Amino acid sequence: MEEQVELVGRAFVEHYYHLFDTDRSSLASLYHQSSMLTFEGQKLQGGDNICSKINQLPFDKCHHLISTIDSQPSSFAGGIVVFVSGSLRLAEEDHPLRFSQG
Amino acid sequence: MEEQVELVGRAFVEHYYHLFDTDRSSLASLYHQSSMLTFEGQKLQGGDNICSKINQLPFDKCHHLISTIDSQPSSFAGGIVVFVSGSLRLAEEDHPLRFSQG
């Protein structure tokens, strides 16, 4: 069970950031209507709003490099909470940015 | 509603890190039996196990400085998901460590 949670969490993270880096506009399919994103204080709800925000981020090409993935079963039956940290390399920037996302 | 979530999230974070910095052993009271902590790959469950891990961290005095707090209602009725980032200053270290916790 613990191992399954790890595997599913890792597969989701790899899929999510692969889409983010290659076809950002298709990320909407990974969110529900009830999904929320808080981005530097701004609250967004629903796949379309969240995806539109991600698409408007002020960089074009990017590459996420994952450092850590911590996965846990969530209080929502069958759900998994995933906490990710890593760095984000932008085509226009020499230095990678550190990021974390839950 | 949105404002209440923010207020409760912020109050919890301030209380949690104040206890962490002043009386780490009392953090157990903030966890349930079902609570989980994943710490650098190690999985711990229940207030006693989590608190014991936190108490064994290899530093004595520490001070958390909070940079950002993002709070959202969780899928668990009445619950709040809080994502925190900041820096951790240790008495023995000149340079603060960056941290984030969900």
Tab-separated table of N, CA and C in Angstrom, chain A residues 8-98:
chain	number	residue	atom	x	y	z
A	8	VAL	N	2.312	5.799	-7.466
A	8	VAL	CA	1.304	6.650	-8.094
A	8	VAL	C	1.710	8.118	-7.969
A	9	GLY	N	2.201	8.502	-6.803
A	9	GLY	CA	2.646	9.884	-6.599
A	9	GLY	C	3.755	10.255	-7.577
A	10	ARG	N	4.733	9.368	-7.710
A	10	ARG	CA	5.868	9.643	-8.604
A	10	ARG	C	5.410	9.698	-10.068
A	11	ALA	N	4.523	8.760	-10.462
A	11	ALA	CA	4.030	8.746	-11.846
A	11	ALA	C	3.272	10.036	-12.146
A	12	PHE	N	2.451	10.483	-11.182
A	12	PHE	CA	1.691	11.706	-11.408
A	12	PHE	C	2.631	12.903	-11.556
A	13	VAL	N	3.604	12.997	-10.678
A	13	VAL	CA	4.537	14.125	-10.709
A	13	VAL	C	5.303	14.155	-12.035
A	14	GLU	N	5.776	12.993	-12.461
A	14	GLU	CA	6.520	12.950	-13.727
A	14	GLU	C	5.639	13.359	-14.903
A	15	HIS	N	4.382	12.887	-14.887
A	15	HIS	CA	3.443	13.236	-15.954
A	15	HIS	C	3.128	14.735	-15.926
A	16	TYR	N	2.853	15.230	-14.722
A	16	TYR	CA	2.473	16.655	-14.577
A	16	TYR	C	3.574	17.577	-15.100
A	17	TYR	N	4.811	17.367	-14.676
A	17	TYR	CA	5.883	18.303	-15.065
A	17	TYR	C	6.352	18.062	-16.496
A	18	HIS	N	6.153	16.833	-17.001
A	18	HIS	CA	6.439	16.608	-18.417
A	18	HIS	C	5.459	17.429	-19.265
A	19	LEU	N	4.170	17.376	-18.910
A	19	LEU	CA	3.180	18.200	-19.632
A	19	LEU	C	3.505	19.681	-19.465
A	20	PHE	N	3.834	20.087	-18.261
A	20	PHE	CA	4.142	21.498	-17.983
A	20	PHE	C	5.256	21.978	-18.907
A	21	ASP	N	6.260	21.149	-19.086
A	21	ASP	CA	7.443	21.561	-19.849
A	21	ASP	C	7.263	21.419	-21.370
A	22	THR	N	6.295	20.580	-21.788
A	22	THR	CA	6.183	20.311	-23.230
A	22	THR	C	4.885	20.823	-23.829
A	23	ASP	N	3.796	20.876	-23.038
A	23	ASP	CA	2.494	21.272	-23.591
A	23	ASP	C	1.617	21.803	-22.460
A	24	ARG	N	1.998	22.994	-21.987
A	24	ARG	CA	1.373	23.570	-20.795
A	24	ARG	C	-0.158	23.648	-20.893
A	25	SER	N	-0.669	23.882	-22.098
A	25	SER	CA	-2.113	24.103	-22.246
A	25	SER	C	-2.910	22.830	-21.944
A	26	SER	N	-2.263	21.675	-21.955
A	26	SER	CA	-3.017	20.442	-21.702
A	26	SER	C	-3.085	20.090	-20.214
A	27	LEU	N	-2.516	20.940	-19.356
A	27	LEU	CA	-2.552	20.662	-17.906
A	27	LEU	C	-3.972	20.704	-17.344
A	28	ALA	N	-4.889	21.410	-18.015
A	28	ALA	CA	-6.263	21.554	-17.500
A	28	ALA	C	-6.884	20.189	-17.217
A	29	SER	N	-6.537	19.193	-18.023
A	29	SER	CA	-7.131	17.867	-17.863
A	29	SER	C	-6.748	17.209	-16.541
A	30	LEU	N	-5.714	17.707	-15.886
A	30	LEU	CA	-5.276	17.113	-14.613
A	30	LEU	C	-5.944	17.754	-13.403
A	31	TYR	N	-6.792	18.753	-13.653
A	31	TYR	CA	-7.480	19.429	-12.544
A	31	TYR	C	-8.982	19.165	-12.587
A	32	HIS	N	-9.607	19.170	-11.397
A	32	HIS	CA	-11.062	19.093	-11.292
A	32	HIS	C	-11.654	20.500	-11.262
A	33	GLN	N	-13.000	20.552	-11.340
A	33	GLN	CA	-13.693	21.835	-11.168
A	33	GLN	C	-13.416	22.417	-9.777
A	34	SER	N	-13.242	21.506	-8.789
A	34	SER	CA	-13.059	21.977	-7.409
A	34	SER	C	-11.581	22.231	-7.086
A	35	SER	N	-10.688	21.938	-8.027
A	35	SER	CA	-9.256	22.118	-7.754
A	35	SER	C	-8.919	23.580	-7.480
A	36	MET	N	-7.976	23.797	-6.602
A	36	MET	CA	-7.557	25.159	-6.310
A	36	MET	C	-6.047	25.285	-6.475
A	37	LEU	N	-5.653	26.447	-6.966
A	37	LEU	CA	-4.226	26.769	-7.018
A	37	LEU	C	-4.034	28.108	-6.313
A	38	THR	N	-3.127	28.155	-5.361
A	38	THR	CA	-2.750	29.438	-4.776
A	38	THR	C	-1.363	29.737	-5.281
A	39	PHE	N	-1.257	30.813	-6.042
A	39	PHE	CA	0.014	31.141	-6.677
A	39	PHE	C	0.453	32.516	-6.199
A	40	GLU	N	1.480	32.540	-5.356
A	40	GLU	CA	1.969	33.797	-4.794
A	40	GLU	C	0.817	34.675	-4.304
A	41	GLY	N	-0.085	34.069	-3.537
A	41	GLY	CA	-1.173	34.819	-2.916
A	41	GLY	C	-2.436	34.894	-3.746
A	42	GLN	N	-2.351	34.619	-5.038
A	42	GLN	CA	-3.540	34.688	-5.894
A	42	GLN	C	-4.262	33.334	-5.897
A	43	LYS	N	-5.571	33.353	-5.635
A	43	LYS	CA	-6.331	32.100	-5.564
A	43	LYS	C	-7.097	31.852	-6.858
A	44	LEU	N	-6.946	30.655	-7.402
A	44	LEU	CA	-7.640	30.304	-8.638
A	44	LEU	C	-8.341	28.976	-8.425
A	45	GLN	N	-9.520	28.834	-9.039
A	45	GLN	CA	-10.271	27.579	-8.888
A	45	GLN	C	-10.721	27.039	-10.239
A	46	GLY	N	-10.649	25.708	-10.402
A	46	GLY	CA	-11.112	25.050	-11.628
A	46	GLY	C	-10.006	24.928	-12.658
A	47	GLY	N	-10.039	23.840	-13.415
A	47	GLY	CA	-8.998	23.541	-14.395
A	47	GLY	C	-8.750	24.670	-15.378
A	48	ASP	N	-9.824	25.290	-15.881
A	48	ASP	CA	-9.642	26.321	-16.903
A	48	ASP	C	-8.921	27.550	-16.346
A	49	ASN	N	-9.358	27.992	-15.169
A	49	ASN	CA	-8.717	29.173	-14.566
A	49	ASN	C	-7.259	28.888	-14.200
A	50	ILE	N	-7.030	27.721	-13.643
A	50	ILE	CA	-5.678	27.360	-13.230
A	50	ILE	C	-4.766	27.248	-14.452
A	51	CYS	N	-5.277	26.580	-15.476
A	51	CYS	CA	-4.476	26.363	-16.674
A	51	CYS	C	-4.190	27.691	-17.372
A	52	SER	N	-5.183	28.563	-17.367
A	52	SER	CA	-4.994	29.867	-17.998
A	52	SER	C	-3.901	30.662	-17.266
A	53	LYS	N	-3.873	30.581	-15.941
A	53	LYS	CA	-2.813	31.245	-15.163
A	53	LYS	C	-1.433	30.661	-15.516
A	54	ILE	N	-1.362	29.352	-15.557
A	54	ILE	CA	-0.083	28.693	-15.850
A	54	ILE	C	0.399	29.072	-17.247
A	55	ASN	N	-0.548	29.181	-18.179
A	55	ASN	CA	-0.176	29.545	-19.551
A	55	ASN	C	0.297	30.985	-19.681
A	56	GLN	N	-0.145	31.816	-18.718
A	56	GLN	CA	0.244	33.223	-18.771
A	56	GLN	C	1.550	33.511	-18.031
A	57	LEU	N	2.159	32.504	-17.457
A	57	LEU	CA	3.413	32.747	-16.732
A	57	LEU	C	4.436	33.353	-17.692
A	58	PRO	N	5.224	34.303	-17.199
A	58	PRO	CA	6.044	35.127	-18.090
A	58	PRO	C	7.341	34.447	-18.538
A	59	PHE	N	7.230	33.200	-18.978
A	59	PHE	CA	8.384	32.559	-19.602
A	59	PHE	C	7.843	31.564	-20.608
A	60	ASP	N	8.698	31.241	-21.570
A	60	ASP	CA	8.256	30.367	-22.651
A	60	ASP	C	8.731	28.939	-22.375
A	61	LYS	N	9.964	28.660	-22.735
A	61	LYS	CA	10.488	27.310	-22.510
A	61	LYS	C	10.950	27.144	-21.071
A	62	CYS	N	10.652	26.018	-20.480
A	62	CYS	CA	11.119	25.774	-19.117
A	62	CYS	C	11.361	24.288	-18.927
A	63	HIS	N	12.154	23.973	-17.927
A	63	HIS	CA	12.438	22.571	-17.627
A	63	HIS	C	12.493	22.387	-16.114
A	64	HIS	N	11.593	21.527	-15.614
A	64	HIS	CA	11.574	21.231	-14.187
A	64	HIS	C	12.503	20.056	-13.892
A	65	LEU	N	13.326	20.222	-12.888
A	65	LEU	CA	14.185	19.136	-12.431
A	65	LEU	C	13.733	18.791	-11.006
A	66	ILE	N	13.225	17.568	-10.839
A	66	ILE	CA	12.645	17.189	-9.544
A	66	ILE	C	13.752	16.746	-8.583
A	67	SER	N	13.740	17.274	-7.362
A	67	SER	CA	14.708	16.828	-6.340
A	67	SER	C	14.085	15.787	-5.415
A	68	THR	N	12.903	16.108	-4.853
A	68	THR	CA	12.268	15.193	-3.898
A	68	THR	C	10.779	15.062	-4.199
A	69	ILE	N	10.240	13.869	-3.957
A	69	ILE	CA	8.794	13.623	-4.052
A	69	ILE	C	8.380	12.898	-2.779
A	70	ASP	N	7.524	13.509	-1.981
A	70	ASP	CA	6.987	12.838	-0.791
A	70	ASP	C	5.501	12.599	-1.006
A	71	SER	N	5.062	11.346	-0.979
A	71	SER	CA	3.650	11.020	-1.208
A	71	SER	C	3.042	10.395	0.041
A	72	GLN	N	1.800	10.774	0.339
A	72	GLN	CA	1.080	10.223	1.485
A	72	GLN	C	-0.363	9.976	1.086
A	73	PRO	N	-1.036	8.963	1.676
A	73	PRO	CA	-2.491	8.866	1.477
A	73	PRO	C	-3.148	10.101	2.073
A	74	SER	N	-4.167	10.643	1.405
A	74	SER	CA	-4.840	11.836	1.935
A	74	SER	C	-6.074	11.418	2.724
A	75	SER	N	-6.676	12.377	3.429
A	75	SER	CA	-7.888	12.097	4.213
A	75	SER	C	-9.064	11.815	3.287
A	76	PHE	N	-8.962	12.218	2.034
A	76	PHE	CA	-9.993	11.949	1.031
A	76	PHE	C	-9.768	10.530	0.513
A	77	ALA	N	-10.788	9.634	0.660
A	77	ALA	CA	-10.601	8.202	0.370
A	77	ALA	C	-9.943	7.975	-0.988
A	78	GLY	N	-8.846	7.249	-0.989
A	78	GLY	CA	-8.178	6.898	-2.241
A	78	GLY	C	-7.302	8.002	-2.791
A	79	GLY	N	-7.322	9.154	-2.155
A	79	GLY	CA	-6.520	10.275	-2.636
A	79	GLY	C	-5.078	10.177	-2.162
A	80	ILE	N	-4.231	10.933	-2.801
A	80	ILE	CA	-2.822	10.981	-2.416
A	80	ILE	C	-2.390	12.442	-2.354
A	81	VAL	N	-1.686	12.795	-1.317
A	81	VAL	CA	-1.101	14.120	-1.212
A	81	VAL	C	0.360	14.008	-1.613
A	82	VAL	N	0.788	14.853	-2.525
A	82	VAL	CA	2.171	14.788	-3.001
A	82	VAL	C	2.845	16.138	-2.764
A	83	PHE	N	4.040	16.094	-2.228
A	83	PHE	CA	4.814	17.302	-1.983
A	83	PHE	C	6.096	17.185	-2.812
A	84	VAL	N	6.337	18.153	-3.644
A	84	VAL	CA	7.452	18.091	-4.587
A	84	VAL	C	8.380	19.274	-4.365
A	85	SER	N	9.673	19.054	-4.484
A	85	SER	CA	10.598	20.176	-4.531
A	85	SER	C	11.589	19.933	-5.659
A	86	GLY	N	12.148	21.003	-6.170
A	86	GLY	CA	13.095	20.872	-7.264
A	86	GLY	C	13.545	22.229	-7.760
A	87	SER	N	14.046	22.227	-8.994
A	87	SER	CA	14.440	23.514	-9.561
A	87	SER	C	13.842	23.658	-10.949
A	88	LEU	N	13.682	24.897	-11.344
A	88	LEU	CA	13.030	25.256	-12.597
A	88	LEU	C	14.038	26.049	-13.414
A	89	ARG	N	14.385	25.506	-14.580
A	89	ARG	CA	15.355	26.186	-15.427
A	89	ARG	C	14.602	26.829	-16.583
A	90	LEU	N	14.820	28.123	-16.766
A	90	LEU	CA	14.170	28.863	-17.857
A	90	LEU	C	15.185	29.118	-18.958
A	91	ALA	N	14.700	29.135	-20.185
A	91	ALA	CA	15.589	29.340	-21.333
A	91	ALA	C	16.317	30.682	-21.232
A	92	GLU	N	15.637	31.693	-20.623
A	92	GLU	CA	16.195	33.041	-20.609
A	92	GLU	C	17.124	33.295	-19.417
A	93	GLU	N	17.181	32.334	-18.489
A	93	GLU	CA	17.903	32.568	-17.240
A	93	GLU	C	19.055	31.579	-17.086
A	94	ASP	N	20.188	32.083	-16.620
A	94	ASP	CA	21.322	31.196	-16.368
A	94	ASP	C	21.101	30.324	-15.128
A	95	HIS	N	20.480	30.947	-14.113
A	95	HIS	CA	20.393	30.269	-12.825
A	95	HIS	C	19.035	29.606	-12.630
A	96	PRO	N	19.013	28.350	-12.213
A	96	PRO	CA	17.728	27.701	-11.958
A	96	PRO	C	17.048	28.320	-10.741
A	97	LEU	N	15.706	28.316	-10.737
A	97	LEU	CA	14.917	28.789	-9.605
A	97	LEU	C	14.495	27.574	-8.779
A	98	ARG	N	14.562	27.701	-7.463
A	98	ARG	CA	14.078	26.619	-6.603
A	98	ARG	C	12.556	26.691	-6.551
